[in-house]
Coordinates of C-alpha atoms in Angstrom, one line a residue:
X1 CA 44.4 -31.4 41.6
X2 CA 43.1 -34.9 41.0
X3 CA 41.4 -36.6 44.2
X4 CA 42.0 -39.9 45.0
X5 CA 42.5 -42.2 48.3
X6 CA 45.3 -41.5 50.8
X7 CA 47.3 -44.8 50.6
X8 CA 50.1 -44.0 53.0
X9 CA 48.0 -45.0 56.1
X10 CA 47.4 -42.3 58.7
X11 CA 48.9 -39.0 59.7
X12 CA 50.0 -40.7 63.2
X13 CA 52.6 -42.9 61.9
X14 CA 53.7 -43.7 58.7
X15 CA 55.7 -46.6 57.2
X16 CA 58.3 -45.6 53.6
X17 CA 58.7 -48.1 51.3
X18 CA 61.5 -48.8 52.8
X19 CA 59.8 -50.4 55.3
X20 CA 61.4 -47.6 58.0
X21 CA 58.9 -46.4 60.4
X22 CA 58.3 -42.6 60.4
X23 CA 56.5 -41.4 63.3
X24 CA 53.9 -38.9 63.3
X25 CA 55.9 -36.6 65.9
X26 CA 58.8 -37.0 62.8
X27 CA 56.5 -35.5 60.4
X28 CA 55.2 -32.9 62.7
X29 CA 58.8 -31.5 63.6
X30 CA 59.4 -31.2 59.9
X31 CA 56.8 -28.6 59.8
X32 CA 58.3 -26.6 63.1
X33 CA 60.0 -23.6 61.5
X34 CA 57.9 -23.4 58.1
X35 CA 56.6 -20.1 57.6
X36 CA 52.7 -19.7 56.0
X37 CA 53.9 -17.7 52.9
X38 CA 54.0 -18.7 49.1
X39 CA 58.2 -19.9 48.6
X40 CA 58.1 -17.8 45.5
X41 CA 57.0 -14.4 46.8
X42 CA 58.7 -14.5 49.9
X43 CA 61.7 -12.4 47.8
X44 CA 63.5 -9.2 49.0
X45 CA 62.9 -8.4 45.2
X46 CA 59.5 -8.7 45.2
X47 CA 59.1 -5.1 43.3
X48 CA 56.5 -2.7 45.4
X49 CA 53.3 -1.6 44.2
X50 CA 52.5 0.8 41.9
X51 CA 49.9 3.5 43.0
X52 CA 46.2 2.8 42.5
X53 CA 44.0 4.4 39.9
X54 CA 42.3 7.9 41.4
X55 CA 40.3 9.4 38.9
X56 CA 39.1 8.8 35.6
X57 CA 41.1 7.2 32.7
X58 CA 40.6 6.4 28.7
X59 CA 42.4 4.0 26.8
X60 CA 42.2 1.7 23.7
X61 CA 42.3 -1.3 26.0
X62 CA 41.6 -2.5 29.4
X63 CA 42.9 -5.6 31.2
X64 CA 41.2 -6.7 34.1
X65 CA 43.8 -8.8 36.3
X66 CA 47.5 -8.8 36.8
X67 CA 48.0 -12.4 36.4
X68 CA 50.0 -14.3 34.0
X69 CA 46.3 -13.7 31.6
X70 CA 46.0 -10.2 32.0
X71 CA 49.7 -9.4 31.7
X72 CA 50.6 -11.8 28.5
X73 CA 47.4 -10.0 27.1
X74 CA 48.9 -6.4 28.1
X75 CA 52.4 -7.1 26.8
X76 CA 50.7 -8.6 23.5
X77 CA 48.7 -6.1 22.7
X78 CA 51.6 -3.1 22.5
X79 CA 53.9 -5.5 20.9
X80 CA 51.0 -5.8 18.5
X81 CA 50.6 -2.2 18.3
X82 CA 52.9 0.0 20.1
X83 CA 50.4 2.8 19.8
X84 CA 48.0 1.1 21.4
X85 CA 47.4 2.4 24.5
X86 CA 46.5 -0.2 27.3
X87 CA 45.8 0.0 30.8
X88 CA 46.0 -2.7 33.2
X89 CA 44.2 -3.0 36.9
X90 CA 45.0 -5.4 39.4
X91 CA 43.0 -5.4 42.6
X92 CA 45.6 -6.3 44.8
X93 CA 49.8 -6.8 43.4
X94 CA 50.7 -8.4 40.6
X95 CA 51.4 -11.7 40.6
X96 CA 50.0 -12.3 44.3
X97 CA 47.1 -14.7 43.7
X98 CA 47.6 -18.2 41.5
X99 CA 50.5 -16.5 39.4
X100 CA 52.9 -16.4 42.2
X101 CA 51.7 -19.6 44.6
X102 CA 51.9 -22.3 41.8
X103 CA 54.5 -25.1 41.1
X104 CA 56.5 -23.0 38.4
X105 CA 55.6 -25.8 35.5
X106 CA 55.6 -24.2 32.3
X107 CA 54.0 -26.8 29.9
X108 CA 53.5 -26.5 26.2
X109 CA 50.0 -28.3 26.5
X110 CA 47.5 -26.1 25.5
X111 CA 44.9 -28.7 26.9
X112 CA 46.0 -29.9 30.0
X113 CA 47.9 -32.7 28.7
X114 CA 47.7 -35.2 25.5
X115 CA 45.0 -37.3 27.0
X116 CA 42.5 -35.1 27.9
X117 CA 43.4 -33.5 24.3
X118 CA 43.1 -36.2 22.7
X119 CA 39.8 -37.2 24.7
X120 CA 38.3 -33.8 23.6
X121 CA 39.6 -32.4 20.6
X122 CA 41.2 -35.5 18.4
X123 CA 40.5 -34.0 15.0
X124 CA 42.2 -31.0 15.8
X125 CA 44.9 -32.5 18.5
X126 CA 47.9 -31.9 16.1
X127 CA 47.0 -28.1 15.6
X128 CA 46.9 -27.8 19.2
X129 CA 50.2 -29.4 20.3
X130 CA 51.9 -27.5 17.3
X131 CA 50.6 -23.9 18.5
X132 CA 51.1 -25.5 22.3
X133 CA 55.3 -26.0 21.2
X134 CA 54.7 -22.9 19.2
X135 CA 53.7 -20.8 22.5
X136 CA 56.2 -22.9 24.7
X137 CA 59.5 -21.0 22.2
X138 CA 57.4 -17.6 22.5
X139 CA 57.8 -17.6 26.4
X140 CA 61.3 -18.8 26.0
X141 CA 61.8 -16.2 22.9
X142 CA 60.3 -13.4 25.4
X143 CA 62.0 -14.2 29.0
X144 CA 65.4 -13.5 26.7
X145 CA 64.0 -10.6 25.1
X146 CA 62.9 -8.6 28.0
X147 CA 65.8 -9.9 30.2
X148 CA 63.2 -11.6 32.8
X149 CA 65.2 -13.0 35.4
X150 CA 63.2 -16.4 36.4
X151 CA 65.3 -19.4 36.7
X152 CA 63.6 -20.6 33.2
X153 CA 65.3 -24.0 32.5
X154 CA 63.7 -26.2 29.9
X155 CA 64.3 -29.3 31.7
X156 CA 60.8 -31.2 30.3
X157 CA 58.6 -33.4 33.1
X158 CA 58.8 -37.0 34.1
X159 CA 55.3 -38.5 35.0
X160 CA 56.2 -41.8 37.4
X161 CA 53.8 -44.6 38.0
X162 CA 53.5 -45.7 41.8
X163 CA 51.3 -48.4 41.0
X164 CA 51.3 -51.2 38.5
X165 CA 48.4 -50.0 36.3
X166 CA 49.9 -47.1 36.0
X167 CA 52.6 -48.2 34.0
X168 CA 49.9 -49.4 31.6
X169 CA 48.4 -46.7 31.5
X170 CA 51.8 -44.4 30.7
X171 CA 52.3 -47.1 27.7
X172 CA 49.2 -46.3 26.2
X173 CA 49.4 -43.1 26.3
X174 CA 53.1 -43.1 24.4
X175 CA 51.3 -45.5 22.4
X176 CA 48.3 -43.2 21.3
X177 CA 50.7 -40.0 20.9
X178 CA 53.3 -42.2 18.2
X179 CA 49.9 -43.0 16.3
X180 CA 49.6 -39.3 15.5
X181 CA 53.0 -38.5 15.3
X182 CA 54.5 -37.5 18.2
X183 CA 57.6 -39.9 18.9
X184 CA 59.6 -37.3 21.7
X185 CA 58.0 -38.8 24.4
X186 CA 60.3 -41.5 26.3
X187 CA 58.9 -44.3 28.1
X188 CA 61.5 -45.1 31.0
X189 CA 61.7 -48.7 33.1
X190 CA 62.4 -48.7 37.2
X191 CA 65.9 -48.7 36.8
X192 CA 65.8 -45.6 34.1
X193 CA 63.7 -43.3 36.5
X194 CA 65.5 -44.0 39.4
X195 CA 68.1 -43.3 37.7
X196 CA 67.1 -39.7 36.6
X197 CA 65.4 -39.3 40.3
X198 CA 65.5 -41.8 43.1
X199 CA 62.6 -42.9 44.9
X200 CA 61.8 -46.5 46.3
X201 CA 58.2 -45.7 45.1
X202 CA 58.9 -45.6 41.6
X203 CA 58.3 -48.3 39.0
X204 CA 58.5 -46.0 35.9
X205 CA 58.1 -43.1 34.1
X206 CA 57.3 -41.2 30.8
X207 CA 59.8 -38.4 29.4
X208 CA 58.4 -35.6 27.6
X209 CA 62.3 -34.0 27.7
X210 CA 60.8 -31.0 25.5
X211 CA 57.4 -29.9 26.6
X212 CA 57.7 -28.4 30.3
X213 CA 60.3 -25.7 31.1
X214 CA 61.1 -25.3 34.7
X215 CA 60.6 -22.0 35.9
X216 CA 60.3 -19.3 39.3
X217 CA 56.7 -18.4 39.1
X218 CA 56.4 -15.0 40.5
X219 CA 60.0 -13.6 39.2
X220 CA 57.9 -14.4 35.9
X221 CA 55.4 -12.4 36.9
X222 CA 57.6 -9.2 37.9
X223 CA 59.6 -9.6 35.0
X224 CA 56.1 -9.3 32.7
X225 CA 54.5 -6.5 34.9
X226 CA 58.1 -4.8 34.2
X227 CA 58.3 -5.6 30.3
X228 CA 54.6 -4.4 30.0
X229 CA 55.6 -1.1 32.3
X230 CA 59.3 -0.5 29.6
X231 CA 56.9 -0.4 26.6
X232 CA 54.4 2.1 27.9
X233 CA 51.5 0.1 29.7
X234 CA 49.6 1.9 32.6
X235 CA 49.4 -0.4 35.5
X236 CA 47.4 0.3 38.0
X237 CA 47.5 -1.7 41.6
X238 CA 45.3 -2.3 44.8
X239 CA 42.6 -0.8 41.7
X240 CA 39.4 -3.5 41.5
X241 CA 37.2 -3.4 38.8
X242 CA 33.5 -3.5 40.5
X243 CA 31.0 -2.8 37.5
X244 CA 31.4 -2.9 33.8
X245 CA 28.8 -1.3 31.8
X246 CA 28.5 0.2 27.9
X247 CA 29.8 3.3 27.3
X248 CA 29.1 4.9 23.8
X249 CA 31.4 3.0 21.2
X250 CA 32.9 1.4 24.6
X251 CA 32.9 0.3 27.4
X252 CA 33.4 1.7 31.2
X253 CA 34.2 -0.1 34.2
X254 CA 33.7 1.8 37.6
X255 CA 36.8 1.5 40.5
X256 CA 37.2 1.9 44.0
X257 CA 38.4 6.1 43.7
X258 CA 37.6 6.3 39.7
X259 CA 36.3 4.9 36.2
X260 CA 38.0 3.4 33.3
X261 CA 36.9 4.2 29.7
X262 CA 37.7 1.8 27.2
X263 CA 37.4 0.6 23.8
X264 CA 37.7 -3.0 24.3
X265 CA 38.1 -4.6 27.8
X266 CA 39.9 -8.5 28.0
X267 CA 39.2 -9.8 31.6
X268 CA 42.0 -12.2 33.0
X269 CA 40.6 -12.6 36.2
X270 CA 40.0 -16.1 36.2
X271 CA 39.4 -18.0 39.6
X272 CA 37.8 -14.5 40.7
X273 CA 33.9 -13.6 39.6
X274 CA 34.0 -12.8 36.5
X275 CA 32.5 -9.3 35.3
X276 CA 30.3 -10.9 33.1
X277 CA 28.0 -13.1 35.5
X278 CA 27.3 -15.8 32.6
X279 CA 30.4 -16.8 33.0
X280 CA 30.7 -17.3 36.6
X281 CA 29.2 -21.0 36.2
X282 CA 31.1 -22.1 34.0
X283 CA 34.3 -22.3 36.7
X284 CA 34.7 -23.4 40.7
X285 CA 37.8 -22.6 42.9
X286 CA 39.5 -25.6 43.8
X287 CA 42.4 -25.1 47.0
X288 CA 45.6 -26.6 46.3
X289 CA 48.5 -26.4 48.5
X290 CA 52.4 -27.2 48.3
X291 CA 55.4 -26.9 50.6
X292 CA 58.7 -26.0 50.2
X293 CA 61.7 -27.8 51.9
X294 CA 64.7 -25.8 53.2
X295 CA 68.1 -26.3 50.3
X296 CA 69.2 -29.8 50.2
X297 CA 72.5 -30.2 51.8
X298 CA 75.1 -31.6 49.0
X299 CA 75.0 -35.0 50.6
X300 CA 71.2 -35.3 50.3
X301 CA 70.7 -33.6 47.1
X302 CA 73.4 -36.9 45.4
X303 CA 71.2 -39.5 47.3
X304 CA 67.9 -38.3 45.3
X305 CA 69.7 -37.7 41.9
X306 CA 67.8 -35.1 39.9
X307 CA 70.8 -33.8 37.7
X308 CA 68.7 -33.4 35.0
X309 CA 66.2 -31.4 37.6
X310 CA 62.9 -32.1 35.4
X311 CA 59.8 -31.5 37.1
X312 CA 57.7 -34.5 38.1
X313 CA 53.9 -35.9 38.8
X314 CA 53.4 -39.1 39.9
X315 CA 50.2 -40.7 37.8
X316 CA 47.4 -41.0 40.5
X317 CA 44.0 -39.5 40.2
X318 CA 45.1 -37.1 43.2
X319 CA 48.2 -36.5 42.0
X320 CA 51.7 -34.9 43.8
X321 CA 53.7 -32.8 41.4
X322 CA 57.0 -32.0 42.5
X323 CA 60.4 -30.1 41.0
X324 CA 63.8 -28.9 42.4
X325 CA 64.0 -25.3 42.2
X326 CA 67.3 -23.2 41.8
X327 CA 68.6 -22.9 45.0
X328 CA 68.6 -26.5 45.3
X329 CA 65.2 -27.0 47.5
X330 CA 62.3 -29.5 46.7
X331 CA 58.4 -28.3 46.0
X332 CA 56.2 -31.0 46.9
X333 CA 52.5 -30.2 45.8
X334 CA 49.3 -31.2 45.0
X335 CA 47.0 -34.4 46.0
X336 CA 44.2 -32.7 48.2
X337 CA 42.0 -30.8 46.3
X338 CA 39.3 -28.8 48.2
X339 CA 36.2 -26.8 46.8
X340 CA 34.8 -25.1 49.4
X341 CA 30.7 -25.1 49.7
X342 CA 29.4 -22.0 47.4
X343 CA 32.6 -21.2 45.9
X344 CA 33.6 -19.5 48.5
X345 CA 36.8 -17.6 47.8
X346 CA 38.6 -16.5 51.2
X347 CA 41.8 -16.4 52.6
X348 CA 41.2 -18.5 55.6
X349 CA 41.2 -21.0 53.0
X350 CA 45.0 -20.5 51.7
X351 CA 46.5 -22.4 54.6
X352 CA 45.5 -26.1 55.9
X353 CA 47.8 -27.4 58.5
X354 CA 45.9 -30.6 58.0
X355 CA 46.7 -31.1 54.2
X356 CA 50.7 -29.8 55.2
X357 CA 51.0 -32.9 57.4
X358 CA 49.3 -35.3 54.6
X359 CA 51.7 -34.0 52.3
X360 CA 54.8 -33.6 54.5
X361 CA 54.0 -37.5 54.9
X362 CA 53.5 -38.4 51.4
X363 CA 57.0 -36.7 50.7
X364 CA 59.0 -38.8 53.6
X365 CA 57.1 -42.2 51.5
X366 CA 58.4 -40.7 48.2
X367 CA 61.8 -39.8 49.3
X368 CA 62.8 -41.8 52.8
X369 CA 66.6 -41.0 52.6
X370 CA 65.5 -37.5 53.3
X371 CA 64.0 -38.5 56.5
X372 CA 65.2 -35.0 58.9
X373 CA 64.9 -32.8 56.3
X374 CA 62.8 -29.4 57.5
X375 CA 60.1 -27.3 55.8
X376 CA 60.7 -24.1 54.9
X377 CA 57.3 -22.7 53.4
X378 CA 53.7 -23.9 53.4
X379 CA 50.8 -22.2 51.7
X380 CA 47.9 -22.5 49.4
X381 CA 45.5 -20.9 46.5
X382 CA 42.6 -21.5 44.8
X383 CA 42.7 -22.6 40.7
X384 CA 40.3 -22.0 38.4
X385 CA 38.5 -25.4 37.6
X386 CA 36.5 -25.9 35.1
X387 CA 35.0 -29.2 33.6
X388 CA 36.6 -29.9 30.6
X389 CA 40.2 -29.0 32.9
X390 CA 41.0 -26.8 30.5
X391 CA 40.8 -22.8 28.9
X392 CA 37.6 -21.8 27.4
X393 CA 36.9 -18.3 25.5
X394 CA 34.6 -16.0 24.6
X395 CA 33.1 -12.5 24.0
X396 CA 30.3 -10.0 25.4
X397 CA 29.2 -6.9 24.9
X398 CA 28.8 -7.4 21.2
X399 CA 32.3 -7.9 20.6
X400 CA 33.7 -5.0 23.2
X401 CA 34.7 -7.3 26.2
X402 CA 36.7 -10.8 25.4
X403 CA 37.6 -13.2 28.7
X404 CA 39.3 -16.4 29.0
X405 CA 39.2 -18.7 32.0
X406 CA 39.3 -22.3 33.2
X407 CA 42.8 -23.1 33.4
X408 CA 42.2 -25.2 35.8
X409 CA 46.3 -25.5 37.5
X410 CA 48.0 -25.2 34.2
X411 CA 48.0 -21.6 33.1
X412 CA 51.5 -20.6 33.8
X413 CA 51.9 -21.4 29.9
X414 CA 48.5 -21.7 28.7
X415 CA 47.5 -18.2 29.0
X416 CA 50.0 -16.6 27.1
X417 CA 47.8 -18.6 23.7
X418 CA 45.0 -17.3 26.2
X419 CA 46.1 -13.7 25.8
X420 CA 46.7 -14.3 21.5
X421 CA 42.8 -15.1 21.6
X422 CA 41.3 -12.5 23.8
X423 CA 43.1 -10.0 21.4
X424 CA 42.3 -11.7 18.7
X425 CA 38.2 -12.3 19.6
X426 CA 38.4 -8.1 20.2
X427 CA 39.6 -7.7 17.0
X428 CA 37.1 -9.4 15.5
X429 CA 39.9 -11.3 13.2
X430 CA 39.1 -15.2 11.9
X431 CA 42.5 -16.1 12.3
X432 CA 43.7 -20.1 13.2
X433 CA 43.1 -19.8 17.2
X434 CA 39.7 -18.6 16.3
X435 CA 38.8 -21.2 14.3
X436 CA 39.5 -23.9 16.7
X437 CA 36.4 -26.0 18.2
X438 CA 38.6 -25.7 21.7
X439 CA 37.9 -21.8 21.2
X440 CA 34.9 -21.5 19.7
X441 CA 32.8 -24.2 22.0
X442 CA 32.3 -24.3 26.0
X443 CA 32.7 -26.5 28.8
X444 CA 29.7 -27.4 30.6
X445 CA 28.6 -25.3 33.3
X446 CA 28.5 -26.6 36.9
X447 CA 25.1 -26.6 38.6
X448 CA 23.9 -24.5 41.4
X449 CA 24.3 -25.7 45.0
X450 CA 23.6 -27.9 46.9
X451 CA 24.5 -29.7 43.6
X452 CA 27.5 -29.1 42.7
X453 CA 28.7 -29.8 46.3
X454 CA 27.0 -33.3 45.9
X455 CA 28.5 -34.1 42.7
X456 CA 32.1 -32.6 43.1
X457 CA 32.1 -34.7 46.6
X458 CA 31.1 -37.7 44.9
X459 CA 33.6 -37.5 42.2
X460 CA 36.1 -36.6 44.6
X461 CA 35.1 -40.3 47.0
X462 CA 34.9 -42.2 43.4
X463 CA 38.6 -41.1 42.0
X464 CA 39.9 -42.2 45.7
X465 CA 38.5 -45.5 45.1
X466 CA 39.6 -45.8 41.6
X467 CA 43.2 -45.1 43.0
X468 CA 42.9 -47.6 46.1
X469 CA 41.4 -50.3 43.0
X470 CA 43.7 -50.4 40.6
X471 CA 42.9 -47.9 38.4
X472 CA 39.3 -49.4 38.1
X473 CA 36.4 -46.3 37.4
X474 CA 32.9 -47.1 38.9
X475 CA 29.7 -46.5 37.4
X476 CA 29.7 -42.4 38.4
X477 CA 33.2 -41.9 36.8
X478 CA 31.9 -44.1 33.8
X479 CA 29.2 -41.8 33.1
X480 CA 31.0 -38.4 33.8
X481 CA 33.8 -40.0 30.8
X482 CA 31.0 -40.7 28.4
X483 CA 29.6 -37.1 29.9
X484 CA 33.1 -35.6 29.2
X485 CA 32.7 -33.8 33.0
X486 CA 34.9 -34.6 35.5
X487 CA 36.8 -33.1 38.4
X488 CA 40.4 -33.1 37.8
X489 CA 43.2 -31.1 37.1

């Protein structure tokens, strides 16, 4: 989530571009019969639980976290070496935290996005888009293999500009990626991406028709937690790992009703305290939210378009992202972004009726000719954010324990590559992932409190006023880019 100032006026009335009145009462009874659940795991075939661990168990490798980290790790590591023998603990179900409440956006980006790549890494930019593509074909390559029912369409992303510097800014970044090569990218006029998808608020776009596959989030989840199960992983659910210590060659990490013996440990447990504490300030929860409408009637799904069903951002600092998922219904997503004080992870926090109305708003400016059209879901999760806005690796315990972390809102590709350099780092292999200054270095950490509540917050006021001014970055956003910090995502 990128912060940045509400321009659509306030939540008691609210005016499309249409110049059509909306009333506050209108955006309210959209909300009437939306439930408080995550869209994607409110299935029937959500799978149930496997039994947690009771006892003691010994294996080659432990993964810590039934994420999309943990599990691409898992199903890696036996594919690697089918003798292997891997366990996996998940503290609650698979797939029930950020890997089943986030937009389904499966981009090749390794580094959230070309910009920030390129703002970060430039010397080593085309390694890291070509392993990015690379990793995009191996998710494709594996939802066919193991038969994982997800809704996977490759379907690319459409970034639209809502405000004239925007479209400036899209040039220039078409502009920086044809320097080094990269022509694919597609820089569309009004009339081209209203054409694709049909909002008054539009004034242009750029296509990466490649990049981003489209995809149902949890299913992907289930579908890995089932692959990993097929070729002989021991998964292990409602089983938290509390203490990791050394263990003779290995390690040993204590559990609710047992212990786990291992020769290498990966931890994929991202947004969630890490099990080795220098980690922990390297990342901060950020709350992001979405809703769901009910399926588009046949009528209201021609007058928005979206044959080609792309998934989409608009190009603010606090940004909506938004696709059309199979059954024909719209997510809308993003814009608030909300770190609560100490990094306080709780599920009070994973619904906020007052961000649902904000966005319900936003999403009646964006699409007015779907003015009566209800909400069907509404929830939220916290990301792991860290500030470079993008993965960051490392190892502890001599060698024994690998982790990989920071995502910060794009992991549902990212951390398959995340997986590849866990198992690689335990290995102890030099291989190209390694080598790579994105692996090898850090972001910086975020201070203790009440600092980083000061400087988050004042990040968060300066990218609002940067959106409300054009575009134009004050002094405190000036420094943070010559810093390389930042609050974003």
């Amino acid at each position: 989530m990128a912060p940045s100032a509400m321009r659509t006026g306030s939540a008691t009335s609210h005016r499309t571009s249409s110049g059509h009145q909306v009333s506050g009462a209108a955006v309210a009874a959209s909300l009437s019969g939306v439930r408080p659940a995550s869209f994607w795991l409110d299935d029937p075939g959500r799978p149930a639980a496997v039994p947690a661990l009771t006892g003691d168990e010994q294996c080659d490798l432990l993964v810590i976290g039934g994420g999309y980290s943990g599990l691409w790790t898992a199903l890696l590591a036996k594919e690697r070496d089918a003798r292997r023998e891997v366990v996996l603990i998940e503290s609650h179900e698979v797939g029930w935290a950020a890997s089943g409440r986030n937009g389904g956006f499966c981009a090749a980006s390794l580094t959230h996005g070309f910009s920030n790549g390129l703002a970060r890494w430039p010397d080593e930019l085309r390694t890291l888009e070509r392993l990015g593509e690379g990793n995009l074909d191996a998710i494709e390559a594996a939802v066919v293999r193991y038969g994982i029912d997800c809704d996977f369409e490759r379907t690319g992303e459409i970034d639209v500009a809502t405000e004239p510097h925007q479209l400036d800014e899209l040039r220039e970044a078409r502009d920086a990626a044809a320097r080094l090569g990269f022509t694919g990218l597609e820089l569309l006029d009004r009339d081209e991406v209203r054409a694709e998808v049909d909002s008054p608020t539009f004034l242009g776009g750029l296509h990466d028709p490649r990049g981003v596959a489209m995809l149902n989030p949890a299913r992907l989840a289930w579908g890995l937690k089932r692959a990993c199960l097929a070729l002989g992983v021991r998964i292990y659910e409602n089983t938290s790992g509390l203490e990791l210590a050394r263990s003779g060659a290995g390690m040993a990490v204590r559990t609710p009703y047992g212990r786990v013996f291992a020769r290498r440990v990966a931890l994929g447990t991202n947004v969630f305290p890490s099990l080795v504490r220098r980690v922990r300030p390297y990342t901060v929860p950020v709350y992001d939210y979405a809703l769901t409408t009910e399926p588009l009637t046949a009528a209201q799904l021609a007058s928005v378009g979206w044959r080609g069903r792309q998934g989409l951002g608009d190009s603010a600092n606090q940004f909506h992202y938004f696709r059309i998922t199979a059954d024909n219904r719209i997510l809308w997503g993003g814009y608030d972004a909300v770190y609560p004080y100490g990094g306080r992870l709780s599920a009070d926090l994973d619904h906020r009726p007052e961000t649902y109305l904000k966005l319900a708003s936003h999403f009646l400016r964006c699409f007015p000719q779907l003015e009566g059209v209800r909400f069907s879901h509404a929830w939220g999760g916290a990301i792991d954010t860290c500030s470079r806005f993008s993965a960051f690796f490392g190892t502890a315990y001599d060698g024994r324990v690998a982790y990989a972390a920071g995502y910060t809102g794009l992991g549902v590709g990212a951390t398959r590559f995340g997986g590849e350099v866990m198992l690689d780092l335990l290995a102890g292999a030099r291989t190209e992932r390694t080598e790579l200054e994105m692996v090898r270095s850090k972001p910086v950490p975020f201070p203790p409190e009440p600092v980083a509540w000061a400087g988050i917050g004042l990040t968060k006021w300066s990218l609002a006023r940067a959106d409300a001014r054009g575009g134009r970055r004050n002094a405190w956003l000036r420094t943070m880019d010559r810093l390389g910090l930042g609050f974003d995502s």
